mmCIF file of C-alpha atoms in Angstrom:
data_model
loop_
_atom_site.group_PDB
_atom_site.id
_atom_site.type_symbol
_atom_site.label_atom_id
_atom_site.label_comp_id
_atom_site.label_asym_id
_atom_site.label_seq_id
_atom_site.Cartn_x
_atom_site.Cartn_y
_atom_site.Cartn_z
ATOM 1 C CA UNK H 15 -1.259 8.409 32.127
ATOM 2 C CA UNK H 16 -1.376 6.145 28.926
ATOM 3 C CA UNK H 17 -3.444 3.022 28.993
ATOM 4 C CA UNK H 18 -2.020 -0.300 27.744
ATOM 5 C CA UNK H 19 -4.698 -0.622 25.234
ATOM 6 C CA UNK H 20 -3.761 2.786 23.664
ATOM 7 C CA UNK H 21 -0.204 1.931 23.719
ATOM 8 C CA UNK H 22 -0.587 -1.358 22.133
ATOM 9 C CA UNK H 23 -2.915 0.055 19.386
ATOM 10 C CA UNK H 24 -0.338 2.742 18.414
ATOM 11 C CA UNK H 25 2.378 0.035 18.292
ATOM 12 C CA UNK H 26 0.283 -2.265 16.046
ATOM 13 C CA UNK H 27 -0.564 0.784 13.756
ATOM 14 C CA UNK H 28 3.222 1.536 13.495
ATOM 15 C CA UNK H 29 3.998 -2.176 12.788
ATOM 16 C CA UNK H 30 1.196 -2.185 9.890
ATOM 17 C CA UNK H 31 2.623 1.136 8.550
ATOM 18 C CA UNK H 32 6.263 -0.067 8.381
ATOM 19 C CA UNK H 33 4.995 -3.414 6.727
ATOM 20 C CA UNK H 34 3.160 -1.371 4.177
ATOM 21 C CA UNK H 35 6.181 0.699 3.463
ATOM 22 C CA UNK H 36 8.409 -2.247 3.255
ATOM 23 C CA UNK H 37 6.063 -4.214 1.122
ATOM 24 C CA UNK H 38 6.190 -1.050 -1.289
ATOM 25 C CA UNK H 39 9.797 -1.149 -1.262
ATOM 26 C CA UNK H 40 10.205 2.042 0.740
ATOM 27 C CA UNK H 41 12.261 2.838 3.731
ATOM 28 C CA UNK H 42 11.195 4.114 7.155
ATOM 29 C CA UNK H 43 13.404 7.154 7.481
ATOM 30 C CA UNK H 44 11.211 9.748 9.010
ATOM 31 C CA UNK H 45 12.808 12.656 6.616
ATOM 32 C CA UNK H 46 12.355 10.578 3.526
ATOM 33 C CA UNK H 47 8.838 9.507 4.544
ATOM 34 C CA UNK H 48 7.844 13.006 5.348
ATOM 35 C CA UNK H 49 9.005 14.444 1.841
ATOM 36 C CA UNK H 50 7.276 11.511 0.124
ATOM 37 C CA UNK H 51 4.148 11.799 2.122
ATOM 38 C CA UNK H 52 3.879 15.579 1.748
ATOM 39 C CA UNK H 53 4.379 15.245 -2.077
ATOM 40 C CA UNK H 54 0.991 13.389 -2.036
ATOM 41 C CA UNK H 55 -0.786 15.205 0.887
ATOM 42 C CA UNK H 56 -2.444 18.028 -1.085
ATOM 43 C CA UNK H 57 -2.756 20.338 1.812
ATOM 44 C CA UNK H 58 -2.540 17.640 4.676
ATOM 45 C CA UNK H 59 1.154 17.875 5.259
ATOM 46 C CA UNK H 60 2.909 16.577 8.369
ATOM 47 C CA UNK H 61 6.128 17.393 9.972
ATOM 48 C CA UNK H 62 9.016 14.937 10.299
ATOM 49 C CA UNK H 63 8.268 14.920 14.182
ATOM 50 C CA UNK H 64 4.832 13.724 13.498
ATOM 51 C CA UNK H 65 6.020 10.989 11.008
ATOM 52 C CA UNK H 66 8.556 9.916 13.527
ATOM 53 C CA UNK H 67 5.830 9.487 16.223
ATOM 54 C CA UNK H 68 3.695 7.298 13.652
ATOM 55 C CA UNK H 69 6.785 5.134 12.710
ATOM 56 C CA UNK H 70 7.688 4.848 16.438
ATOM 57 C CA UNK H 71 4.307 3.859 17.877
ATOM 58 C CA UNK H 72 3.768 7.074 19.700
ATOM 59 C CA UNK H 73 0.789 8.333 17.743
ATOM 60 C CA UNK H 74 -1.919 7.289 15.118
ATOM 61 C CA UNK H 75 -2.618 9.894 12.400
ATOM 62 C CA UNK H 76 -6.012 11.288 11.622
ATOM 63 C CA UNK H 77 -8.458 9.526 9.281
ATOM 64 C CA UNK H 78 -7.677 11.920 6.669
ATOM 65 C CA UNK H 79 -3.997 11.133 6.826
ATOM 66 C CA UNK H 80 -4.726 7.516 7.013
ATOM 67 C CA UNK H 81 -6.596 7.732 3.645
ATOM 68 C CA UNK H 82 -3.698 9.532 2.038
ATOM 69 C CA UNK H 83 -1.410 6.830 3.381
ATOM 70 C CA UNK H 84 -3.567 3.985 2.209
ATOM 71 C CA UNK H 85 -3.750 5.348 -1.320
ATOM 72 C CA UNK H 86 -0.077 6.023 -1.545
ATOM 73 C CA UNK H 87 1.005 2.588 -0.157
ATOM 74 C CA UNK H 88 -1.755 0.631 -1.938
ATOM 75 C CA UNK H 89 -3.465 -0.846 1.234
ATOM 76 C CA UNK H 90 -6.837 -0.679 2.779
ATOM 77 C CA UNK H 91 -7.348 2.304 5.118
ATOM 78 C CA UNK H 92 -9.225 0.007 7.448
ATOM 79 C CA UNK H 93 -6.366 -2.536 7.524
ATOM 80 C CA UNK H 94 -3.840 0.201 8.165
ATOM 81 C CA UNK H 95 -5.815 1.713 10.960
ATOM 82 C CA UNK H 96 -7.257 -1.265 12.622
ATOM 83 C CA UNK H 97 -5.753 -4.392 11.007
ATOM 84 C CA UNK H 98 -9.075 -5.887 10.421
ATOM 85 C CA UNK H 99 -8.958 -6.349 6.618
ATOM 86 C CA UNK H 100 -6.978 -9.301 4.905
ATOM 87 C CA UNK H 101 -4.425 -7.644 2.533
ATOM 88 C CA UNK H 102 -5.234 -10.353 -0.019
ATOM 89 C CA UNK H 103 -8.765 -8.768 -0.360
ATOM 90 C CA UNK H 104 -7.107 -5.571 -1.508
ATOM 91 C CA UNK H 105 -7.078 -5.169 -5.213
ATOM 92 C CA UNK H 106 -3.489 -5.516 -6.653
ATOM 93 C CA UNK H 107 -4.625 -4.490 -10.205
ATOM 94 C CA UNK H 108 -4.169 -0.884 -9.552
ATOM 95 C CA UNK H 109 -0.637 0.557 -9.686
ATOM 96 C CA UNK H 110 0.367 1.483 -6.157
ATOM 97 C CA UNK H 111 1.127 5.121 -5.772
ATOM 98 C CA UNK H 112 4.319 4.017 -4.075
ATOM 99 C CA UNK H 113 5.551 2.911 -7.301
ATOM 100 C CA UNK H 114 5.616 6.529 -8.515
ATOM 101 C CA UNK H 115 8.660 8.193 -7.520
ATOM 102 C CA UNK H 116 8.421 11.585 -5.716
ATOM 103 C CA UNK H 117 9.949 13.544 -8.675
ATOM 104 C CA UNK H 118 7.709 11.897 -11.069
ATOM 105 C CA UNK H 119 4.716 12.849 -8.800
ATOM 106 C CA UNK H 120 5.929 16.436 -8.558
ATOM 107 C CA UNK H 121 6.082 16.495 -12.486
ATOM 108 C CA UNK H 122 2.673 15.112 -12.694
ATOM 109 C CA UNK H 123 1.335 17.865 -10.375
ATOM 110 C CA UNK H 124 3.074 20.418 -12.385
ATOM 111 C CA UNK H 125 1.606 19.109 -15.621
ATOM 112 C CA UNK H 126 -1.896 19.091 -13.960
ATOM 113 C CA UNK H 127 -1.537 22.629 -12.828
ATOM 114 C CA UNK H 128 -1.184 23.892 -16.494
ATOM 115 C CA UNK H 129 -4.029 24.872 -18.603
ATOM 116 C CA UNK H 130 -5.781 22.209 -20.596
ATOM 117 C CA UNK H 131 -4.439 23.401 -23.944
ATOM 118 C CA UNK H 132 -0.801 22.982 -22.558
ATOM 119 C CA UNK H 133 -1.731 19.596 -21.093
ATOM 120 C CA UNK H 134 -2.813 18.395 -24.494
ATOM 121 C CA UNK H 135 0.461 19.666 -26.066
ATOM 122 C CA UNK H 136 2.449 17.692 -23.429
ATOM 123 C CA UNK H 137 0.248 14.644 -24.225
ATOM 124 C CA UNK H 138 1.141 15.114 -27.992
ATOM 125 C CA UNK H 139 4.764 15.387 -27.265
ATOM 126 C CA UNK H 140 4.806 12.367 -25.181
ATOM 127 C CA UNK H 141 2.897 10.290 -27.629
ATOM 128 C CA UNK H 142 5.374 11.271 -30.374
ATOM 129 C CA UNK H 143 8.243 10.145 -28.215
ATOM 130 C CA UNK H 144 6.464 6.730 -27.632
ATOM 131 C CA UNK H 145 5.868 6.256 -31.202
ATOM 132 C CA UNK H 146 9.362 7.141 -31.965
ATOM 133 C CA UNK H 147 10.626 4.731 -29.421
ATOM 134 C CA UNK H 148 8.291 1.873 -30.673
ATOM 135 C CA UNK H 149 9.488 2.374 -34.127
ATOM 136 C CA UNK H 150 13.068 2.397 -33.148
ATOM 137 C CA UNK H 151 12.644 -0.893 -31.362
ATOM 138 C CA UNK H 152 10.826 -2.473 -34.402
ATOM 139 C CA UNK H 153 13.843 -1.510 -36.553
ATOM 140 C CA UNK H 154 16.258 -3.212 -34.240
ATOM 141 C CA UNK H 155 14.182 -6.541 -34.332
#
């Protein structure tokens, strides 16, 4: 039998999670949520069923998973789990990971998996493109 307190706590967590997703401009589709979460999970992946339970107020994830969620969504882990931190106290100077698309994150992970020499080569290529783009914009002005 489930206590009312436990039920209410799961519902409040679900509401905070959905608010964080909405504030980050993300939907609450369990499938899309699972794919985006797992791209960031680094060994702490979840099933669509588990994500559906989090979003539906049927379960609360482990602390490890709450940390991953909080980093991804740019909110305090304490607020996400307990709702006891004012969101205004959370720094908004850091780019929220939710602003990084899942394909871009996958590309970043691929680049980071390369040896340092190849990473430096990619950095040089990107720098050259940025300089070229900057030069082109100045010519148009």
